[in-house]
mmCIF file with all atom_site columns, C-alpha atoms in Angstrom:
data_model
loop_
_atom_site.group_PDB
_atom_site.id
_atom_site.type_symbol
_atom_site.label_atom_id
_atom_site.label_alt_id
_atom_site.label_comp_id
_atom_site.label_asym_id
_atom_site.label_entity_id
_atom_site.label_seq_id
_atom_site.pdbx_PDB_ins_code
_atom_site.Cartn_x
_atom_site.Cartn_y
_atom_site.Cartn_z
_atom_site.occupancy
_atom_site.B_iso_or_equiv
_atom_site.pdbx_formal_charge
_atom_site.auth_seq_id
_atom_site.auth_comp_id
_atom_site.auth_asym_id
_atom_site.auth_atom_id
_atom_site.pdbx_PDB_model_num
ATOM 1   C CA . MET M 1 1   ? -1.282  -0.197  -21.169 1.00 51.00 ? 1127 MET M CA 1
ATOM 2   C CA . SER M 1 2   ? 0.484   -3.481  -21.626 1.00 54.00 ? 1128 SER M CA 1
ATOM 3   C CA . ASP M 1 3   ? 1.347   -6.475  -19.527 1.00 61.00 ? 1129 ASP M CA 1
ATOM 4   C CA . ASP M 1 4   ? 5.117   -6.276  -20.125 1.00 72.00 ? 1130 ASP M CA 1
ATOM 5   C CA . LEU M 1 5   ? 6.605   -8.630  -17.522 1.00 76.00 ? 1131 LEU M CA 1
ATOM 6   C CA . ASP M 1 6   ? 9.892   -6.691  -17.622 1.00 82.00 ? 1132 ASP M CA 1
ATOM 7   C CA . ALA M 1 7   ? 8.080   -3.608  -16.280 1.00 85.00 ? 1133 ALA M CA 1
ATOM 8   C CA . TYR M 1 8   ? 7.244   -5.336  -12.987 1.00 94.00 ? 1134 TYR M CA 1
ATOM 9   C CA . LEU M 1 9   ? 9.298   -5.610  -9.801  1.00 93.00 ? 1135 LEU M CA 1
ATOM 10  C CA . ALA M 1 10  ? 7.283   -8.680  -8.817  1.00 95.00 ? 1136 ALA M CA 1
ATOM 11  C CA . VAL M 1 11  ? 4.649   -10.775 -10.548 1.00 96.00 ? 1137 VAL M CA 1
ATOM 12  C CA . GLY M 1 12  ? 1.861   -12.984 -9.254  1.00 96.00 ? 1138 GLY M CA 1
ATOM 13  C CA . PRO M 1 13  ? -0.724  -15.000 -11.155 1.00 96.00 ? 1139 PRO M CA 1
ATOM 14  C CA . ARG M 1 14  ? -3.076  -12.025 -11.561 1.00 97.00 ? 1140 ARG M CA 1
ATOM 15  C CA . VAL M 1 15  ? -1.122  -8.893  -10.623 1.00 97.00 ? 1141 VAL M CA 1
ATOM 16  C CA . GLY M 1 16  ? 2.229   -7.279  -11.169 1.00 97.00 ? 1142 GLY M CA 1
ATOM 17  C CA . LEU M 1 17  ? 3.860   -4.592  -9.035  1.00 97.00 ? 1143 LEU M CA 1
ATOM 18  C CA . ARG M 1 18  ? 5.665   -1.721  -10.621 1.00 96.00 ? 1144 ARG M CA 1
ATOM 19  C CA . PRO M 1 19  ? 7.025   1.562   -9.314  1.00 96.00 ? 1145 PRO M CA 1
ATOM 20  C CA . PHE M 1 20  ? 5.026   4.755   -9.556  1.00 97.00 ? 1146 PHE M CA 1
ATOM 21  C CA . SER M 1 21  ? 5.738   6.916   -12.578 1.00 96.00 ? 1147 SER M CA 1
ATOM 22  C CA . LEU M 1 22  ? 4.758   10.507  -13.270 1.00 97.00 ? 1148 LEU M CA 1
ATOM 23  C CA . ASP M 1 23  ? 3.345   9.204   -16.567 1.00 97.00 ? 1149 ASP M CA 1
ATOM 24  C CA . ASP M 1 24  ? 0.610   7.326   -14.679 1.00 97.00 ? 1150 ASP M CA 1
ATOM 25  C CA . ALA M 1 25  ? -1.195  10.499  -13.591 1.00 97.00 ? 1151 ALA M CA 1
ATOM 26  C CA . GLU M 1 26  ? -4.116  10.294  -16.015 1.00 98.00 ? 1152 GLU M CA 1
ATOM 27  C CA . GLU M 1 27  ? -5.014  6.658   -15.315 1.00 98.00 ? 1153 GLU M CA 1
ATOM 28  C CA . PHE M 1 28  ? -4.371  6.842   -11.557 1.00 98.00 ? 1154 PHE M CA 1
ATOM 29  C CA . THR M 1 29  ? -6.404  10.006  -11.013 1.00 98.00 ? 1155 THR M CA 1
ATOM 30  C CA . ALA M 1 30  ? -9.293  8.732   -13.170 1.00 98.00 ? 1156 ALA M CA 1
ATOM 31  C CA . ARG M 1 31  ? -9.391  5.543   -11.067 1.00 98.00 ? 1157 ARG M CA 1
ATOM 32  C CA . ALA M 1 32  ? -9.198  7.602   -7.849  1.00 97.00 ? 1158 ALA M CA 1
ATOM 33  C CA . ARG M 1 33  ? -12.164 9.769   -8.952  1.00 97.00 ? 1159 ARG M CA 1
ATOM 34  C CA . GLU M 1 34  ? -14.178 6.640   -9.875  1.00 97.00 ? 1160 GLU M CA 1
ATOM 35  C CA . SER M 1 35  ? -13.417 5.191   -6.425  1.00 96.00 ? 1161 SER M CA 1
ATOM 36  C CA . ARG M 1 36  ? -14.325 8.105   -4.151  1.00 95.00 ? 1162 ARG M CA 1
ATOM 37  C CA . GLU M 1 37  ? -17.398 6.366   -2.747  1.00 94.00 ? 1163 GLU M CA 1
ATOM 38  C CA . LEU M 1 38  ? -15.376 3.227   -1.962  1.00 92.00 ? 1164 LEU M CA 1
ATOM 39  C CA . HIS M 1 39  ? -12.486 5.099   -0.332  1.00 92.00 ? 1165 HIS M CA 1
ATOM 40  C CA . ARG M 1 40  ? -14.314 7.648   1.796   1.00 91.00 ? 1166 ARG M CA 1
ATOM 41  C CA . PRO M 1 41  ? -13.904 8.275   4.723   1.00 90.00 ? 1167 PRO M CA 1
ATOM 42  C CA . TRP M 1 42  ? -10.756 6.125   5.013   1.00 89.00 ? 1168 TRP M CA 1
ATOM 43  C CA . LEU M 1 43  ? -8.597  7.124   2.091   1.00 91.00 ? 1169 LEU M CA 1
ATOM 44  C CA . PHE M 1 44  ? -7.970  10.174  -0.091  1.00 92.00 ? 1170 PHE M CA 1
ATOM 45  C CA . PRO M 1 45  ? -5.706  9.275   -3.024  1.00 95.00 ? 1171 PRO M CA 1
ATOM 46  C CA . PRO M 1 46  ? -4.848  12.135  -5.382  1.00 96.00 ? 1172 PRO M CA 1
ATOM 47  C CA . CYS M 1 47  ? -7.518  12.825  -7.986  1.00 96.00 ? 1173 CYS M CA 1
ATOM 48  C CA . THR M 1 48  ? -5.927  15.704  -9.923  1.00 97.00 ? 1174 THR M CA 1
ATOM 49  C CA . ALA M 1 49  ? -2.789  15.742  -12.047 1.00 97.00 ? 1175 ALA M CA 1
ATOM 50  C CA . GLU M 1 50  ? -1.161  18.298  -9.748  1.00 97.00 ? 1176 GLU M CA 1
ATOM 51  C CA . ALA M 1 51  ? -1.902  16.308  -6.587  1.00 97.00 ? 1177 ALA M CA 1
ATOM 52  C CA . TYR M 1 52  ? -0.708  13.113  -8.264  1.00 98.00 ? 1178 TYR M CA 1
ATOM 53  C CA . ALA M 1 53  ? 2.581   14.752  -9.323  1.00 98.00 ? 1179 ALA M CA 1
ATOM 54  C CA . ALA M 1 54  ? 3.317   15.729  -5.714  1.00 97.00 ? 1180 ALA M CA 1
ATOM 55  C CA . TYR M 1 55  ? 2.226   12.338  -4.344  1.00 97.00 ? 1181 TYR M CA 1
ATOM 56  C CA . ALA M 1 56  ? 4.091   10.209  -6.902  1.00 97.00 ? 1182 ALA M CA 1
ATOM 57  C CA . GLY M 1 57  ? 7.104   12.523  -6.849  1.00 97.00 ? 1183 GLY M CA 1
ATOM 58  C CA . ALA M 1 58  ? 7.514   12.001  -3.106  1.00 96.00 ? 1184 ALA M CA 1
ATOM 59  C CA . LEU M 1 59  ? 7.234   8.210   -3.522  1.00 96.00 ? 1185 LEU M CA 1
ATOM 60  C CA . ILE M 1 60  ? 9.793   8.255   -6.332  1.00 96.00 ? 1186 ILE M CA 1
ATOM 61  C CA . GLU M 1 61  ? 12.343  10.603  -4.749  1.00 96.00 ? 1187 GLU M CA 1
ATOM 62  C CA . ASP M 1 62  ? 12.121  10.038  -0.979  1.00 97.00 ? 1188 ASP M CA 1
ATOM 63  C CA . PRO M 1 63  ? 14.320  7.140   0.207   1.00 95.00 ? 1189 PRO M CA 1
ATOM 64  C CA . ALA M 1 64  ? 12.021  6.772   3.229   1.00 97.00 ? 1190 ALA M CA 1
ATOM 65  C CA . ARG M 1 65  ? 9.185   5.705   0.913   1.00 97.00 ? 1191 ARG M CA 1
ATOM 66  C CA . ALA M 1 66  ? 8.565   2.949   -1.615  1.00 97.00 ? 1192 ALA M CA 1
ATOM 67  C CA . GLY M 1 67  ? 5.479   3.020   -3.803  1.00 97.00 ? 1193 GLY M CA 1
ATOM 68  C CA . PHE M 1 68  ? 4.044   0.183   -5.859  1.00 98.00 ? 1194 PHE M CA 1
ATOM 69  C CA . LEU M 1 69  ? 1.268   0.297   -8.418  1.00 98.00 ? 1195 LEU M CA 1
ATOM 70  C CA . VAL M 1 70  ? -0.820  -2.869  -8.438  1.00 98.00 ? 1196 VAL M CA 1
ATOM 71  C CA . CYS M 1 71  ? -1.444  -3.722  -12.076 1.00 97.00 ? 1197 CYS M CA 1
ATOM 72  C CA . GLU M 1 72  ? -3.987  -6.275  -13.241 1.00 97.00 ? 1198 GLU M CA 1
ATOM 73  C CA . ARG M 1 73  ? -2.262  -8.504  -15.742 1.00 95.00 ? 1199 ARG M CA 1
ATOM 74  C CA . ALA M 1 74  ? -5.505  -9.683  -17.415 1.00 91.00 ? 1200 ALA M CA 1
ATOM 75  C CA . ASP M 1 75  ? -6.399  -6.023  -17.981 1.00 85.00 ? 1201 ASP M CA 1
ATOM 76  C CA . GLY M 1 76  ? -3.243  -5.356  -19.991 1.00 90.00 ? 1202 GLY M CA 1
ATOM 77  C CA . GLY M 1 77  ? -1.473  -3.946  -16.957 1.00 93.00 ? 1203 GLY M CA 1
ATOM 78  C CA . GLY M 1 78  ? -4.204  -1.508  -15.944 1.00 96.00 ? 1204 GLY M CA 1
ATOM 79  C CA . ILE M 1 79  ? -3.847  0.028   -12.501 1.00 98.00 ? 1205 ILE M CA 1
ATOM 80  C CA . ALA M 1 80  ? -5.996  -1.846  -9.965  1.00 98.00 ? 1206 ALA M CA 1
ATOM 81  C CA . GLY M 1 81  ? -4.633  -0.222  -6.804  1.00 98.00 ? 1207 GLY M CA 1
ATOM 82  C CA . PHE M 1 82  ? -1.490  0.714   -4.918  1.00 98.00 ? 1208 PHE M CA 1
ATOM 83  C CA . VAL M 1 83  ? 0.595   -0.253  -1.897  1.00 98.00 ? 1209 VAL M CA 1
ATOM 84  C CA . ASN M 1 84  ? 3.077   2.172   -0.353  1.00 98.00 ? 1210 ASN M CA 1
ATOM 85  C CA . ILE M 1 85  ? 5.656   1.698   2.357   1.00 98.00 ? 1211 ILE M CA 1
ATOM 86  C CA . ASN M 1 86  ? 6.065   5.011   4.161   1.00 97.00 ? 1212 ASN M CA 1
ATOM 87  C CA . ASN M 1 87  ? 8.287   6.213   6.998   1.00 97.00 ? 1213 ASN M CA 1
ATOM 88  C CA . ILE M 1 88  ? 10.974  3.646   6.249   1.00 98.00 ? 1214 ILE M CA 1
ATOM 89  C CA . VAL M 1 89  ? 13.555  3.625   9.017   1.00 97.00 ? 1215 VAL M CA 1
ATOM 90  C CA . ARG M 1 90  ? 16.827  1.751   8.575   1.00 96.00 ? 1216 ARG M CA 1
ATOM 91  C CA . GLY M 1 91  ? 19.422  0.742   11.152  1.00 95.00 ? 1217 GLY M CA 1
ATOM 92  C CA . ALA M 1 92  ? 18.324  -1.376  14.088  1.00 95.00 ? 1218 ALA M CA 1
ATOM 93  C CA . PHE M 1 93  ? 14.616  -0.631  13.475  1.00 94.00 ? 1219 PHE M CA 1
ATOM 94  C CA . ARG M 1 94  ? 14.319  -1.617  9.747   1.00 96.00 ? 1220 ARG M CA 1
ATOM 95  C CA . SER M 1 95  ? 10.634  -0.804  9.673   1.00 97.00 ? 1221 SER M CA 1
ATOM 96  C CA . GLY M 1 96  ? 7.987   0.896   7.543   1.00 98.00 ? 1222 GLY M CA 1
ATOM 97  C CA . ALA M 1 97  ? 4.304   1.848   7.608   1.00 98.00 ? 1223 ALA M CA 1
ATOM 98  C CA . LEU M 1 98  ? 1.908   0.607   4.931   1.00 97.00 ? 1224 LEU M CA 1
ATOM 99  C CA . GLY M 1 99  ? -0.665  2.573   2.996   1.00 95.00 ? 1225 GLY M CA 1
ATOM 100 C CA . TYR M 1 100 ? -2.800  0.896   0.336   1.00 97.00 ? 1226 TYR M CA 1
ATOM 101 C CA . GLY M 1 101 ? -5.989  0.941   -1.635  1.00 96.00 ? 1227 GLY M CA 1
ATOM 102 C CA . ALA M 1 102 ? -7.810  -0.942  -4.361  1.00 96.00 ? 1228 ALA M CA 1
ATOM 103 C CA . PHE M 1 103 ? -9.712  0.990   -6.999  1.00 97.00 ? 1229 PHE M CA 1
ATOM 104 C CA . ALA M 1 104 ? -13.455 0.375   -7.282  1.00 96.00 ? 1230 ALA M CA 1
ATOM 105 C CA . HIS M 1 105 ? -13.292 -1.709  -10.472 1.00 96.00 ? 1231 HIS M CA 1
ATOM 106 C CA . ALA M 1 106 ? -10.845 -4.102  -8.758  1.00 95.00 ? 1232 ALA M CA 1
ATOM 107 C CA . ALA M 1 107 ? -12.216 -4.150  -5.204  1.00 95.00 ? 1233 ALA M CA 1
ATOM 108 C CA . GLY M 1 108 ? -13.356 -7.418  -3.668  1.00 94.00 ? 1234 GLY M CA 1
ATOM 109 C CA . ARG M 1 109 ? -11.581 -9.624  -6.202  1.00 96.00 ? 1235 ARG M CA 1
ATOM 110 C CA . GLY M 1 110 ? -8.497  -10.586 -4.196  1.00 96.00 ? 1236 GLY M CA 1
ATOM 111 C CA . LEU M 1 111 ? -6.096  -8.533  -6.291  1.00 97.00 ? 1237 LEU M CA 1
ATOM 112 C CA . LEU M 1 112 ? -4.864  -6.429  -3.370  1.00 97.00 ? 1238 LEU M CA 1
ATOM 113 C CA . THR M 1 113 ? -4.451  -9.568  -1.249  1.00 97.00 ? 1239 THR M CA 1
ATOM 114 C CA . GLU M 1 114 ? -2.164  -11.019 -3.918  1.00 97.00 ? 1240 GLU M CA 1
ATOM 115 C CA . ALA M 1 115 ? -0.328  -7.699  -4.292  1.00 97.00 ? 1241 ALA M CA 1
ATOM 116 C CA . LEU M 1 116 ? 0.219   -7.330  -0.543  1.00 97.00 ? 1242 LEU M CA 1
ATOM 117 C CA . GLY M 1 117 ? 1.854   -10.768 -0.522  1.00 96.00 ? 1243 GLY M CA 1
ATOM 118 C CA . LEU M 1 118 ? 4.240   -9.600  -3.252  1.00 97.00 ? 1244 LEU M CA 1
ATOM 119 C CA . VAL M 1 119 ? 4.989   -6.398  -1.343  1.00 97.00 ? 1245 VAL M CA 1
ATOM 120 C CA . LEU M 1 120 ? 5.789   -8.390  1.800   1.00 96.00 ? 1246 LEU M CA 1
ATOM 121 C CA . GLU M 1 121 ? 8.235   -10.561 -0.165  1.00 96.00 ? 1247 GLU M CA 1
ATOM 122 C CA . HIS M 1 122 ? 9.876   -7.424  -1.580  1.00 96.00 ? 1248 HIS M CA 1
ATOM 123 C CA . ALA M 1 123 ? 9.955   -5.609  1.776   1.00 96.00 ? 1249 ALA M CA 1
ATOM 124 C CA . PHE M 1 124 ? 11.440  -8.544  3.674   1.00 96.00 ? 1250 PHE M CA 1
ATOM 125 C CA . GLY M 1 125 ? 13.720  -9.473  0.770   1.00 95.00 ? 1251 GLY M CA 1
ATOM 126 C CA . PRO M 1 126 ? 15.389  -6.758  -1.343  1.00 95.00 ? 1252 PRO M CA 1
ATOM 127 C CA . LEU M 1 127 ? 14.355  -3.860  0.935   1.00 95.00 ? 1253 LEU M CA 1
ATOM 128 C CA . GLU M 1 128 ? 15.735  -5.741  3.955   1.00 96.00 ? 1254 GLU M CA 1
ATOM 129 C CA . LEU M 1 129 ? 13.017  -4.542  6.314   1.00 97.00 ? 1255 LEU M CA 1
ATOM 130 C CA . HIS M 1 130 ? 12.184  -6.448  9.471   1.00 97.00 ? 1256 HIS M CA 1
ATOM 131 C CA . ARG M 1 131 ? 8.755   -5.015  10.358  1.00 97.00 ? 1257 ARG M CA 1
ATOM 132 C CA . LEU M 1 132 ? 5.771   -3.498  8.581   1.00 97.00 ? 1258 LEU M CA 1
ATOM 133 C CA . GLU M 1 133 ? 2.914   -1.768  10.349  1.00 97.00 ? 1259 GLU M CA 1
ATOM 134 C CA . ALA M 1 134 ? -0.571  -0.941  9.077   1.00 97.00 ? 1260 ALA M CA 1
ATOM 135 C CA . ASN M 1 135 ? -2.599  1.626   11.022  1.00 97.00 ? 1261 ASN M CA 1
ATOM 136 C CA . ILE M 1 136 ? -6.291  1.102   10.375  1.00 97.00 ? 1262 ILE M CA 1
ATOM 137 C CA . GLN M 1 137 ? -9.379  2.948   11.547  1.00 96.00 ? 1263 GLN M CA 1
ATOM 138 C CA . PRO M 1 138 ? -11.489 0.496   13.600  1.00 95.00 ? 1264 PRO M CA 1
ATOM 139 C CA . GLY M 1 139 ? -14.517 0.783   11.309  1.00 94.00 ? 1265 GLY M CA 1
ATOM 140 C CA . ASN M 1 140 ? -12.585 -0.166  8.176   1.00 95.00 ? 1266 ASN M CA 1
ATOM 141 C CA . ALA M 1 141 ? -13.516 -3.855  8.106   1.00 95.00 ? 1267 ALA M CA 1
ATOM 142 C CA . ALA M 1 142 ? -12.154 -4.475  4.573   1.00 94.00 ? 1268 ALA M CA 1
ATOM 143 C CA . SER M 1 143 ? -8.717  -3.156  5.486   1.00 96.00 ? 1269 SER M CA 1
ATOM 144 C CA . ARG M 1 144 ? -8.610  -5.137  8.720   1.00 96.00 ? 1270 ARG M CA 1
ATOM 145 C CA . ALA M 1 145 ? -9.570  -8.309  6.824   1.00 96.00 ? 1271 ALA M CA 1
ATOM 146 C CA . LEU M 1 146 ? -6.842  -7.671  4.227   1.00 96.00 ? 1272 LEU M CA 1
ATOM 147 C CA . VAL M 1 147 ? -4.012  -7.448  6.748   1.00 97.00 ? 1273 VAL M CA 1
ATOM 148 C CA . ARG M 1 148 ? -5.392  -10.370 8.752   1.00 96.00 ? 1274 ARG M CA 1
ATOM 149 C CA . ARG M 1 149 ? -5.296  -12.538 5.585   1.00 95.00 ? 1275 ARG M CA 1
ATOM 150 C CA . ALA M 1 150 ? -1.689  -11.448 5.031   1.00 95.00 ? 1276 ALA M CA 1
ATOM 151 C CA . GLY M 1 151 ? -0.653  -12.616 8.502   1.00 95.00 ? 1277 GLY M CA 1
ATOM 152 C CA . PHE M 1 152 ? -0.539  -9.303  10.379  1.00 96.00 ? 1278 PHE M CA 1
ATOM 153 C CA . ARG M 1 153 ? -1.293  -9.374  14.104  1.00 96.00 ? 1279 ARG M CA 1
ATOM 154 C CA . LEU M 1 154 ? -3.252  -6.778  16.066  1.00 97.00 ? 1280 LEU M CA 1
ATOM 155 C CA . GLU M 1 155 ? -0.813  -5.064  18.419  1.00 97.00 ? 1281 GLU M CA 1
ATOM 156 C CA . GLY M 1 156 ? -2.794  -2.248  19.911  1.00 97.00 ? 1282 GLY M CA 1
ATOM 157 C CA . PHE M 1 157 ? -5.061  0.764   19.738  1.00 97.00 ? 1283 PHE M CA 1
ATOM 158 C CA . SER M 1 158 ? -3.982  4.389   19.351  1.00 96.00 ? 1284 SER M CA 1
ATOM 159 C CA . PRO M 1 159 ? -6.575  7.081   20.081  1.00 96.00 ? 1285 PRO M CA 1
ATOM 160 C CA . ALA M 1 160 ? -6.487  10.194  17.885  1.00 96.00 ? 1286 ALA M CA 1
ATOM 161 C CA . MET M 1 161 ? -3.458  8.845   15.989  1.00 95.00 ? 1287 MET M CA 1
ATOM 162 C CA . LEU M 1 162 ? -3.767  10.325  12.488  1.00 92.00 ? 1288 LEU M CA 1
ATOM 163 C CA . HIS M 1 163 ? -5.407  13.469  11.120  1.00 92.00 ? 1289 HIS M CA 1
ATOM 164 C CA . ILE M 1 164 ? -7.731  12.291  8.337   1.00 91.00 ? 1290 ILE M CA 1
ATOM 165 C CA . ASP M 1 165 ? -10.662 14.073  6.725   1.00 90.00 ? 1291 ASP M CA 1
ATOM 166 C CA . GLY M 1 166 ? -10.430 17.036  9.087   1.00 92.00 ? 1292 GLY M CA 1
ATOM 167 C CA . ALA M 1 167 ? -10.259 15.159  12.392  1.00 94.00 ? 1293 ALA M CA 1
ATOM 168 C CA . TRP M 1 168 ? -7.906  13.124  14.557  1.00 96.00 ? 1294 TRP M CA 1
ATOM 169 C CA . ARG M 1 169 ? -8.890  9.479   14.071  1.00 95.00 ? 1295 ARG M CA 1
ATOM 170 C CA . ASP M 1 170 ? -8.393  6.430   16.276  1.00 96.00 ? 1296 ASP M CA 1
ATOM 171 C CA . HIS M 1 171 ? -6.429  3.575   14.733  1.00 97.00 ? 1297 HIS M CA 1
ATOM 172 C CA . GLU M 1 172 ? -5.677  -0.050  15.394  1.00 98.00 ? 1298 GLU M CA 1
ATOM 173 C CA . ARG M 1 173 ? -2.013  -0.986  14.960  1.00 97.00 ? 1299 ARG M CA 1
ATOM 174 C CA . TRP M 1 174 ? -1.458  -4.162  12.955  1.00 98.00 ? 1300 TRP M CA 1
ATOM 175 C CA . ALA M 1 175 ? 2.056   -5.471  12.270  1.00 97.00 ? 1301 ALA M CA 1
ATOM 176 C CA . ILE M 1 176 ? 4.034   -8.277  10.732  1.00 97.00 ? 1302 ILE M CA 1
ATOM 177 C CA . THR M 1 177 ? 7.713   -9.086  11.048  1.00 96.00 ? 1303 THR M CA 1
ATOM 178 C CA . ALA M 1 178 ? 10.039  -10.793 8.621   1.00 94.00 ? 1304 ALA M CA 1
ATOM 179 C CA . PRO M 1 179 ? 10.140  -14.564 8.730   1.00 84.00 ? 1305 PRO M CA 1
ATOM 180 C CA . ASP M 1 180 ? 13.082  -15.892 10.729  1.00 63.00 ? 1306 ASP M CA 1
ATOM 181 C CA . ARG M 1 181 ? 16.215  -15.894 8.625   1.00 51.00 ? 1307 ARG M CA 1
ATOM 182 C CA . THR M 1 182 ? 19.740  -17.010 9.411   1.00 46.00 ? 1308 THR M CA 1
ATOM 183 C CA . ASP M 1 183 ? 21.924  -13.953 9.897   1.00 49.00 ? 1309 ASP M CA 1
ATOM 184 C CA . ALA M 1 184 ? 25.010  -14.278 7.679   1.00 46.00 ? 1310 ALA M CA 1
ATOM 185 C CA . CYS M 1 185 ? 27.089  -12.383 10.270  1.00 45.00 ? 1311 CYS M CA 1
ATOM 186 C CA . SER M 1 186 ? 26.346  -14.672 13.228  1.00 41.00 ? 1312 SER M CA 1
#
């Protein structure tokens, strides 16, 4: 691990974002196993090398996904969490759905809040998205607080929206749109 600024897509005071790599399997899966108690029943990141290879491979190769490792700069670039933009749709919609998680050693320290701000800048800047949505189970207070801090608004409730941990789970829909920008073509 190192805190090589050139390795990051975006840098904040305490975190840097970098793309997923297949080489991160050992560290990522170790952090996921250490964080099971924190993540359950909301989140199930890959905890084996094989599962990580499939997960990271899809984020790396699928143009409808963008994955970012949240690296703690004071920890030499150690992985503190992740933020993914899934189901990216281009054209008139220019939208994506967020998935994210902090690992137990980094939880509650504001690192994911800082990282989400960097992801929003990247999504609404270089990725040219207009809208991001986060679908959150109603009982996940930490996740709801995270998106609220980032400026997301509650847009609605979807019963039995996603199949998680063996059952169809209700979700709140939170969203944020790009800040108003002058369209160069107008």
